């Protein structure tokens, strides 16, 4: 009689669970047919299921943390680039500080694809003050909603560059 699963059997069970074709009773009966004791087969299948659930919950937790980091990075980019744009004057030091903050936010928030993120964030932070300056140059009054136009131009350009570089540099789908 057998009392533990091989690595191939465990991998097969995990693949079935990932694919949604897993049936606990069928797996136990299969192990019994091979020569496992019914109690041991039940224990081993349940152990694989519990281990898989633990791994899956850990994976979900890590993905949630990564998504939270990305959202914080986007908020930091919004804050730093809008701060430099709203200052009203084209001060090179404020723009450089905004570029540095945007670079660090991208580096921290997108650890798997840093180069496209940094490039897109820097482009956004660089375009933002110039877009606001150009858009508001000859206007004496404006509606607050109009401020979304230069912001959309800057963020759209940066996001497009980030997306294109991500597709060019990384062929995987994660």
mmCIF file with all atom_site columns, C-alpha atoms in Angstrom:
data_model
loop_
_atom_site.group_PDB
_atom_site.id
_atom_site.type_symbol
_atom_site.label_atom_id
_atom_site.label_alt_id
_atom_site.label_comp_id
_atom_site.label_asym_id
_atom_site.label_entity_id
_atom_site.label_seq_id
_atom_site.pdbx_PDB_ins_code
_atom_site.Cartn_x
_atom_site.Cartn_y
_atom_site.Cartn_z
_atom_site.occupancy
_atom_site.B_iso_or_equiv
_atom_site.pdbx_formal_charge
_atom_site.auth_seq_id
_atom_site.auth_comp_id
_atom_site.auth_asym_id
_atom_site.auth_atom_id
_atom_site.pdbx_PDB_model_num
ATOM 1   C CA . UNK A 1 1   ? 0.000   0.000  0.000   1.00 0.00 ? 1   UNK A CA 1
ATOM 2   C CA . UNK A 1 2   ? 1.018   3.541  -0.726  1.00 0.00 ? 2   UNK A CA 1
ATOM 3   C CA . UNK A 1 3   ? 0.931   6.311  1.843   1.00 0.00 ? 3   UNK A CA 1
ATOM 4   C CA . UNK A 1 4   ? 1.971   9.425  -0.095  1.00 0.00 ? 4   UNK A CA 1
ATOM 5   C CA . UNK A 1 5   ? 1.421   10.955 -3.501  1.00 0.00 ? 5   UNK A CA 1
ATOM 6   C CA . UNK A 1 6   ? 4.115   11.425 -6.103  1.00 0.00 ? 6   UNK A CA 1
ATOM 7   C CA . UNK A 1 7   ? 4.955   14.896 -7.351  1.00 0.00 ? 7   UNK A CA 1
ATOM 8   C CA . UNK A 1 8   ? 3.268   14.123 -10.672 1.00 0.00 ? 8   UNK A CA 1
ATOM 9   C CA . UNK A 1 9   ? 0.063   13.048 -8.931  1.00 0.00 ? 9   UNK A CA 1
ATOM 10  C CA . UNK A 1 10  ? 0.016   16.215 -6.819  1.00 0.00 ? 10  UNK A CA 1
ATOM 11  C CA . UNK A 1 11  ? 0.686   18.380 -9.880  1.00 0.00 ? 11  UNK A CA 1
ATOM 12  C CA . UNK A 1 12  ? -2.101  16.612 -11.759 1.00 0.00 ? 12  UNK A CA 1
ATOM 13  C CA . UNK A 1 13  ? -4.546  17.227 -8.916  1.00 0.00 ? 13  UNK A CA 1
ATOM 14  C CA . UNK A 1 14  ? -3.549  20.888 -8.724  1.00 0.00 ? 14  UNK A CA 1
ATOM 15  C CA . UNK A 1 15  ? -3.983  21.298 -12.476 1.00 0.00 ? 15  UNK A CA 1
ATOM 16  C CA . UNK A 1 16  ? -7.454  19.777 -12.277 1.00 0.00 ? 16  UNK A CA 1
ATOM 17  C CA . UNK A 1 17  ? -8.351  22.161 -9.460  1.00 0.00 ? 17  UNK A CA 1
ATOM 18  C CA . UNK A 1 18  ? -7.102  25.147 -11.473 1.00 0.00 ? 18  UNK A CA 1
ATOM 19  C CA . UNK A 1 19  ? -9.014  24.004 -14.552 1.00 0.00 ? 19  UNK A CA 1
ATOM 20  C CA . UNK A 1 20  ? -12.200 23.303 -12.629 1.00 0.00 ? 20  UNK A CA 1
ATOM 21  C CA . UNK A 1 21  ? -12.296 19.600 -13.509 1.00 0.00 ? 21  UNK A CA 1
ATOM 22  C CA . UNK A 1 22  ? -11.526 18.361 -10.015 1.00 0.00 ? 22  UNK A CA 1
ATOM 23  C CA . UNK A 1 23  ? -13.891 15.898 -8.331  1.00 0.00 ? 23  UNK A CA 1
ATOM 24  C CA . UNK A 1 24  ? -12.836 14.768 -4.873  1.00 0.00 ? 24  UNK A CA 1
ATOM 25  C CA . UNK A 1 25  ? -14.734 11.485 -4.891  1.00 0.00 ? 25  UNK A CA 1
ATOM 26  C CA . UNK A 1 26  ? -13.406 10.532 -8.310  1.00 0.00 ? 26  UNK A CA 1
ATOM 27  C CA . UNK A 1 27  ? -9.828  11.298 -7.241  1.00 0.00 ? 27  UNK A CA 1
ATOM 28  C CA . UNK A 1 28  ? -10.169 9.207  -4.074  1.00 0.00 ? 28  UNK A CA 1
ATOM 29  C CA . UNK A 1 29  ? -11.625 6.280  -6.052  1.00 0.00 ? 29  UNK A CA 1
ATOM 30  C CA . UNK A 1 30  ? -8.789  6.570  -8.577  1.00 0.00 ? 30  UNK A CA 1
ATOM 31  C CA . UNK A 1 31  ? -6.204  6.365  -5.813  1.00 0.00 ? 31  UNK A CA 1
ATOM 32  C CA . UNK A 1 32  ? -7.992  3.390  -4.256  1.00 0.00 ? 32  UNK A CA 1
ATOM 33  C CA . UNK A 1 33  ? -7.902  1.591  -7.640  1.00 0.00 ? 33  UNK A CA 1
ATOM 34  C CA . UNK A 1 34  ? -4.153  2.180  -7.822  1.00 0.00 ? 34  UNK A CA 1
ATOM 35  C CA . UNK A 1 35  ? -3.646  0.562  -4.431  1.00 0.00 ? 35  UNK A CA 1
ATOM 36  C CA . UNK A 1 36  ? -4.110  3.259  -1.798  1.00 0.00 ? 36  UNK A CA 1
ATOM 37  C CA . UNK A 1 37  ? -6.079  2.591  1.374   1.00 0.00 ? 37  UNK A CA 1
ATOM 38  C CA . UNK A 1 38  ? -9.423  4.490  1.226   1.00 0.00 ? 38  UNK A CA 1
ATOM 39  C CA . UNK A 1 39  ? -8.698  6.422  4.432   1.00 0.00 ? 39  UNK A CA 1
ATOM 40  C CA . UNK A 1 40  ? -5.199  7.356  3.295   1.00 0.00 ? 40  UNK A CA 1
ATOM 41  C CA . UNK A 1 41  ? -6.475  8.308  -0.181  1.00 0.00 ? 41  UNK A CA 1
ATOM 42  C CA . UNK A 1 42  ? -9.092  10.576 1.391   1.00 0.00 ? 42  UNK A CA 1
ATOM 43  C CA . UNK A 1 43  ? -6.466  12.156 3.668   1.00 0.00 ? 43  UNK A CA 1
ATOM 44  C CA . UNK A 1 44  ? -4.002  12.724 0.807   1.00 0.00 ? 44  UNK A CA 1
ATOM 45  C CA . UNK A 1 45  ? -6.591  14.282 -1.521  1.00 0.00 ? 45  UNK A CA 1
ATOM 46  C CA . UNK A 1 46  ? -7.870  16.543 1.262   1.00 0.00 ? 46  UNK A CA 1
ATOM 47  C CA . UNK A 1 47  ? -4.298  17.539 2.106   1.00 0.00 ? 47  UNK A CA 1
ATOM 48  C CA . UNK A 1 48  ? -3.631  18.535 -1.516  1.00 0.00 ? 48  UNK A CA 1
ATOM 49  C CA . UNK A 1 49  ? -6.902  20.494 -1.597  1.00 0.00 ? 49  UNK A CA 1
ATOM 50  C CA . UNK A 1 50  ? -6.056  22.370 1.616   1.00 0.00 ? 50  UNK A CA 1
ATOM 51  C CA . UNK A 1 51  ? -2.525  23.126 0.419   1.00 0.00 ? 51  UNK A CA 1
ATOM 52  C CA . UNK A 1 52  ? -3.930  24.363 -2.881  1.00 0.00 ? 52  UNK A CA 1
ATOM 53  C CA . UNK A 1 53  ? -6.418  26.616 -1.075  1.00 0.00 ? 53  UNK A CA 1
ATOM 54  C CA . UNK A 1 54  ? -3.625  28.048 1.061   1.00 0.00 ? 54  UNK A CA 1
ATOM 55  C CA . UNK A 1 55  ? -1.496  28.754 -2.020  1.00 0.00 ? 55  UNK A CA 1
ATOM 56  C CA . UNK A 1 56  ? -4.455  30.266 -3.814  1.00 0.00 ? 56  UNK A CA 1
ATOM 57  C CA . UNK A 1 57  ? -5.304  32.548 -0.887  1.00 0.00 ? 57  UNK A CA 1
ATOM 58  C CA . UNK A 1 58  ? -1.654  33.608 -0.654  1.00 0.00 ? 58  UNK A CA 1
ATOM 59  C CA . UNK A 1 59  ? -1.622  34.331 -4.397  1.00 0.00 ? 59  UNK A CA 1
ATOM 60  C CA . UNK A 1 60  ? -4.813  36.391 -4.092  1.00 0.00 ? 60  UNK A CA 1
ATOM 61  C CA . UNK A 1 61  ? -3.330  38.315 -1.167  1.00 0.00 ? 61  UNK A CA 1
ATOM 62  C CA . UNK A 1 62  ? -0.145  39.085 -3.112  1.00 0.00 ? 62  UNK A CA 1
ATOM 63  C CA . UNK A 1 63  ? -2.142  40.185 -6.168  1.00 0.00 ? 63  UNK A CA 1
ATOM 64  C CA . UNK A 1 64  ? -4.262  42.469 -3.980  1.00 0.00 ? 64  UNK A CA 1
ATOM 65  C CA . UNK A 1 65  ? -1.154  44.018 -2.448  1.00 0.00 ? 65  UNK A CA 1
ATOM 66  C CA . UNK A 1 66  ? 0.370   44.544 -5.904  1.00 0.00 ? 66  UNK A CA 1
ATOM 67  C CA . UNK A 1 67  ? -2.856  46.160 -7.130  1.00 0.00 ? 67  UNK A CA 1
ATOM 68  C CA . UNK A 1 68  ? -2.928  48.431 -4.073  1.00 0.00 ? 68  UNK A CA 1
ATOM 69  C CA . UNK A 1 69  ? 0.670   49.483 -4.743  1.00 0.00 ? 69  UNK A CA 1
ATOM 70  C CA . UNK A 1 70  ? -0.238  50.320 -8.346  1.00 0.00 ? 70  UNK A CA 1
ATOM 71  C CA . UNK A 1 71  ? -3.199  52.421 -7.228  1.00 0.00 ? 71  UNK A CA 1
ATOM 72  C CA . UNK A 1 72  ? -1.056  54.314 -4.712  1.00 0.00 ? 72  UNK A CA 1
ATOM 73  C CA . UNK A 1 73  ? 1.568   54.906 -7.416  1.00 0.00 ? 73  UNK A CA 1
ATOM 74  C CA . UNK A 1 74  ? -1.096  56.383 -9.709  1.00 0.00 ? 74  UNK A CA 1
ATOM 75  C CA . UNK A 1 75  ? -2.319  58.638 -6.896  1.00 0.00 ? 75  UNK A CA 1
ATOM 76  C CA . UNK A 1 76  ? 1.219   59.821 -6.216  1.00 0.00 ? 76  UNK A CA 1
ATOM 77  C CA . UNK A 1 77  ? 1.638   60.584 -9.921  1.00 0.00 ? 77  UNK A CA 1
ATOM 78  C CA . UNK A 1 78  ? -1.644  62.529 -9.940  1.00 0.00 ? 78  UNK A CA 1
ATOM 79  C CA . UNK A 1 79  ? -0.645  64.517 -6.887  1.00 0.00 ? 79  UNK A CA 1
ATOM 80  C CA . UNK A 1 80  ? 2.906   65.324 -7.962  1.00 0.00 ? 80  UNK A CA 1
ATOM 81  C CA . UNK A 1 81  ? 2.112   66.239 -11.551 1.00 0.00 ? 81  UNK A CA 1
ATOM 82  C CA . UNK A 1 82  ? -0.994  68.246 -10.695 1.00 0.00 ? 82  UNK A CA 1
ATOM 83  C CA . UNK A 1 83  ? 0.944   70.065 -7.986  1.00 0.00 ? 83  UNK A CA 1
ATOM 84  C CA . UNK A 1 84  ? 3.584   71.120 -10.500 1.00 0.00 ? 84  UNK A CA 1
ATOM 85  C CA . UNK A 1 85  ? 0.906   72.149 -12.998 1.00 0.00 ? 85  UNK A CA 1
ATOM 86  C CA . UNK A 1 86  ? -1.182  74.092 -10.510 1.00 0.00 ? 86  UNK A CA 1
ATOM 87  C CA . UNK A 1 87  ? 1.724   76.159 -9.251  1.00 0.00 ? 87  UNK A CA 1
ATOM 88  C CA . UNK A 1 88  ? 1.096   78.399 -12.242 1.00 0.00 ? 88  UNK A CA 1
ATOM 89  C CA . UNK A 1 89  ? 4.685   79.234 -12.980 1.00 0.00 ? 89  UNK A CA 1
ATOM 90  C CA . UNK A 1 90  ? 7.031   77.113 -15.017 1.00 0.00 ? 90  UNK A CA 1
ATOM 91  C CA . UNK A 1 91  ? 9.642   76.599 -12.307 1.00 0.00 ? 91  UNK A CA 1
ATOM 92  C CA . UNK A 1 92  ? 12.191  74.023 -13.448 1.00 0.00 ? 92  UNK A CA 1
ATOM 93  C CA . UNK A 1 93  ? 12.864  72.849 -9.883  1.00 0.00 ? 93  UNK A CA 1
ATOM 94  C CA . UNK A 1 94  ? 9.234   72.054 -9.224  1.00 0.00 ? 94  UNK A CA 1
ATOM 95  C CA . UNK A 1 95  ? 9.036   70.166 -12.508 1.00 0.00 ? 95  UNK A CA 1
ATOM 96  C CA . UNK A 1 96  ? 12.206  68.205 -11.673 1.00 0.00 ? 96  UNK A CA 1
ATOM 97  C CA . UNK A 1 97  ? 10.880  67.328 -8.219  1.00 0.00 ? 97  UNK A CA 1
ATOM 98  C CA . UNK A 1 98  ? 7.660   66.147 -9.836  1.00 0.00 ? 98  UNK A CA 1
ATOM 99  C CA . UNK A 1 99  ? 9.672   64.007 -12.284 1.00 0.00 ? 99  UNK A CA 1
ATOM 100 C CA . UNK A 1 100 ? 11.677  62.431 -9.469  1.00 0.00 ? 100 UNK A CA 1
ATOM 101 C CA . UNK A 1 101 ? 8.541   61.697 -7.434  1.00 0.00 ? 101 UNK A CA 1
ATOM 102 C CA . UNK A 1 102 ? 6.846   60.197 -10.494 1.00 0.00 ? 102 UNK A CA 1
ATOM 103 C CA . UNK A 1 103 ? 9.903   58.022 -11.190 1.00 0.00 ? 103 UNK A CA 1
ATOM 104 C CA . UNK A 1 104 ? 10.000  56.680 -7.633  1.00 0.00 ? 104 UNK A CA 1
ATOM 105 C CA . UNK A 1 105 ? 6.244   56.045 -7.661  1.00 0.00 ? 105 UNK A CA 1
ATOM 106 C CA . UNK A 1 106 ? 6.523   54.054 -10.884 1.00 0.00 ? 106 UNK A CA 1
ATOM 107 C CA . UNK A 1 107 ? 9.577   52.145 -9.643  1.00 0.00 ? 107 UNK A CA 1
ATOM 108 C CA . UNK A 1 108 ? 7.798   51.234 -6.398  1.00 0.00 ? 108 UNK A CA 1
ATOM 109 C CA . UNK A 1 109 ? 4.326   50.584 -7.819  1.00 0.00 ? 109 UNK A CA 1
ATOM 110 C CA . UNK A 1 110 ? 5.213   48.506 -10.868 1.00 0.00 ? 110 UNK A CA 1
ATOM 111 C CA . UNK A 1 111 ? 8.056   46.150 -9.889  1.00 0.00 ? 111 UNK A CA 1
ATOM 112 C CA . UNK A 1 112 ? 7.503   43.706 -12.771 1.00 0.00 ? 112 UNK A CA 1
ATOM 113 C CA . UNK A 1 113 ? 7.458   46.333 -15.517 1.00 0.00 ? 113 UNK A CA 1
ATOM 114 C CA . UNK A 1 114 ? 9.509   49.205 -14.218 1.00 0.00 ? 114 UNK A CA 1
ATOM 115 C CA . UNK A 1 115 ? 10.924  50.660 -17.434 1.00 0.00 ? 115 UNK A CA 1
ATOM 116 C CA . UNK A 1 116 ? 7.574   51.238 -19.191 1.00 0.00 ? 116 UNK A CA 1
ATOM 117 C CA . UNK A 1 117 ? 6.023   52.538 -15.966 1.00 0.00 ? 117 UNK A CA 1
ATOM 118 C CA . UNK A 1 118 ? 8.850   54.966 -15.260 1.00 0.00 ? 118 UNK A CA 1
ATOM 119 C CA . UNK A 1 119 ? 8.817   56.188 -18.855 1.00 0.00 ? 119 UNK A CA 1
ATOM 120 C CA . UNK A 1 120 ? 5.045   56.697 -18.883 1.00 0.00 ? 120 UNK A CA 1
ATOM 121 C CA . UNK A 1 121 ? 5.016   58.382 -15.477 1.00 0.00 ? 121 UNK A CA 1
ATOM 122 C CA . UNK A 1 122 ? 7.886   60.717 -16.388 1.00 0.00 ? 122 UNK A CA 1
ATOM 123 C CA . UNK A 1 123 ? 6.197   61.673 -19.656 1.00 0.00 ? 123 UNK A CA 1
ATOM 124 C CA . UNK A 1 124 ? 2.967   62.402 -17.786 1.00 0.00 ? 124 UNK A CA 1
ATOM 125 C CA . UNK A 1 125 ? 4.741   64.497 -15.154 1.00 0.00 ? 125 UNK A CA 1
ATOM 126 C CA . UNK A 1 126 ? 6.665   66.344 -17.863 1.00 0.00 ? 126 UNK A CA 1
ATOM 127 C CA . UNK A 1 127 ? 3.680   67.086 -20.100 1.00 0.00 ? 127 UNK A CA 1
ATOM 128 C CA . UNK A 1 128 ? 1.300   68.117 -17.317 1.00 0.00 ? 128 UNK A CA 1
ATOM 129 C CA . UNK A 1 129 ? 2.645   71.629 -16.511 1.00 0.00 ? 129 UNK A CA 1
ATOM 130 C CA . UNK A 1 130 ? 3.139   72.434 -20.189 1.00 0.00 ? 130 UNK A CA 1
ATOM 131 C CA . UNK A 1 131 ? -0.364  71.220 -21.079 1.00 0.00 ? 131 UNK A CA 1
ATOM 132 C CA . UNK A 1 132 ? -1.887  73.371 -18.344 1.00 0.00 ? 132 UNK A CA 1
ATOM 133 C CA . UNK A 1 133 ? 0.231   76.361 -19.320 1.00 0.00 ? 133 UNK A CA 1
ATOM 134 C CA . UNK A 1 134 ? -0.689  76.027 -22.999 1.00 0.00 ? 134 UNK A CA 1
ATOM 135 C CA . UNK A 1 135 ? -4.390  75.405 -22.348 1.00 0.00 ? 135 UNK A CA 1
ATOM 136 C CA . UNK A 1 136 ? -4.845  78.239 -19.867 1.00 0.00 ? 136 UNK A CA 1
ATOM 137 C CA . UNK A 1 137 ? -2.480  80.724 -21.511 1.00 0.00 ? 137 UNK A CA 1
ATOM 138 C CA . UNK A 1 138 ? -5.019  83.149 -23.029 1.00 0.00 ? 138 UNK A CA 1
ATOM 139 C CA . UNK A 1 139 ? -7.986  82.372 -20.802 1.00 0.00 ? 139 UNK A CA 1
ATOM 140 C CA . UNK A 1 140 ? -9.079  84.822 -18.174 1.00 0.00 ? 140 UNK A CA 1
ATOM 141 C CA . UNK A 1 141 ? -11.855 82.610 -16.845 1.00 0.00 ? 141 UNK A CA 1
ATOM 142 C CA . UNK A 1 142 ? -12.446 78.919 -17.086 1.00 0.00 ? 142 UNK A CA 1
ATOM 143 C CA . UNK A 1 143 ? -14.786 76.319 -15.742 1.00 0.00 ? 143 UNK A CA 1
ATOM 144 C CA . UNK A 1 144 ? -13.204 73.889 -13.280 1.00 0.00 ? 144 UNK A CA 1
ATOM 145 C CA . UNK A 1 145 ? -14.319 71.017 -15.456 1.00 0.00 ? 145 UNK A CA 1
ATOM 146 C CA . UNK A 1 146 ? -12.085 72.368 -18.220 1.00 0.00 ? 146 UNK A CA 1
ATOM 147 C CA . UNK A 1 147 ? -9.027  71.477 -16.159 1.00 0.00 ? 147 UNK A CA 1
ATOM 148 C CA . UNK A 1 148 ? -9.634  67.831 -17.017 1.00 0.00 ? 148 UNK A CA 1
ATOM 149 C CA . UNK A 1 149 ? -8.741  68.506 -20.658 1.00 0.00 ? 149 UNK A CA 1
ATOM 150 C CA . UNK A 1 150 ? -5.000  69.187 -20.155 1.00 0.00 ? 150 UNK A CA 1
ATOM 151 C CA . UNK A 1 151 ? -4.895  66.501 -17.455 1.00 0.00 ? 151 UNK A CA 1
ATOM 152 C CA . UNK A 1 152 ? -6.441  64.004 -19.856 1.00 0.00 ? 152 UNK A CA 1
ATOM 153 C CA . UNK A 1 153 ? -3.934  64.951 -22.553 1.00 0.00 ? 153 UNK A CA 1
ATOM 154 C CA . UNK A 1 154 ? -0.985  64.454 -20.203 1.00 0.00 ? 154 UNK A CA 1
ATOM 155 C CA . UNK A 1 155 ? -2.237  61.254 -18.584 1.00 0.00 ? 155 UNK A CA 1
ATOM 156 C CA . UNK A 1 156 ? -3.472  59.854 -21.873 1.00 0.00 ? 156 UNK A CA 1
ATOM 157 C CA . UNK A 1 157 ? -0.077  60.364 -23.495 1.00 0.00 ? 157 UNK A CA 1
ATOM 158 C CA . UNK A 1 158 ? 1.798   58.860 -20.550 1.00 0.00 ? 158 UNK A CA 1
ATOM 159 C CA . UNK A 1 159 ? -0.569  55.910 -20.296 1.00 0.00 ? 159 UNK A CA 1
ATOM 160 C CA . UNK A 1 160 ? -0.318  55.280 -24.040 1.00 0.00 ? 160 UNK A CA 1
ATOM 161 C CA . UNK A 1 161 ? 3.491   55.292 -23.910 1.00 0.00 ? 161 UNK A CA 1
ATOM 162 C CA . UNK A 1 162 ? 3.454   52.950 -20.891 1.00 0.00 ? 162 UNK A CA 1
ATOM 163 C CA . UNK A 1 163 ? 1.049   50.584 -22.644 1.00 0.00 ? 163 UNK A CA 1
ATOM 164 C CA . UNK A 1 164 ? 3.007   50.516 -25.905 1.00 0.00 ? 164 UNK A CA 1
ATOM 165 C CA . UNK A 1 165 ? 6.334   49.956 -24.145 1.00 0.00 ? 165 UNK A CA 1
ATOM 166 C CA . UNK A 1 166 ? 4.801   47.205 -22.012 1.00 0.00 ? 166 UNK A CA 1
ATOM 167 C CA . UNK A 1 167 ? 3.554   45.419 -25.118 1.00 0.00 ? 167 UNK A CA 1
ATOM 168 C CA . UNK A 1 168 ? 6.873   45.836 -26.918 1.00 0.00 ? 168 UNK A CA 1
ATOM 169 C CA . UNK A 1 169 ? 9.138   44.858 -24.042 1.00 0.00 ? 169 UNK A CA 1
ATOM 170 C CA . UNK A 1 170 ? 7.118   42.084 -22.395 1.00 0.00 ? 170 UNK A CA 1
ATOM 171 C CA . UNK A 1 171 ? 5.435   39.399 -24.444 1.00 0.00 ? 171 UNK A CA 1
ATOM 172 C CA . UNK A 1 172 ? 4.021   37.488 -21.457 1.00 0.00 ? 172 UNK A CA 1
ATOM 173 C CA . UNK A 1 173 ? 0.433   38.010 -20.382 1.00 0.00 ? 173 UNK A CA 1
ATOM 174 C CA . UNK A 1 174 ? 0.790   38.529 -16.618 1.00 0.00 ? 174 UNK A CA 1
#
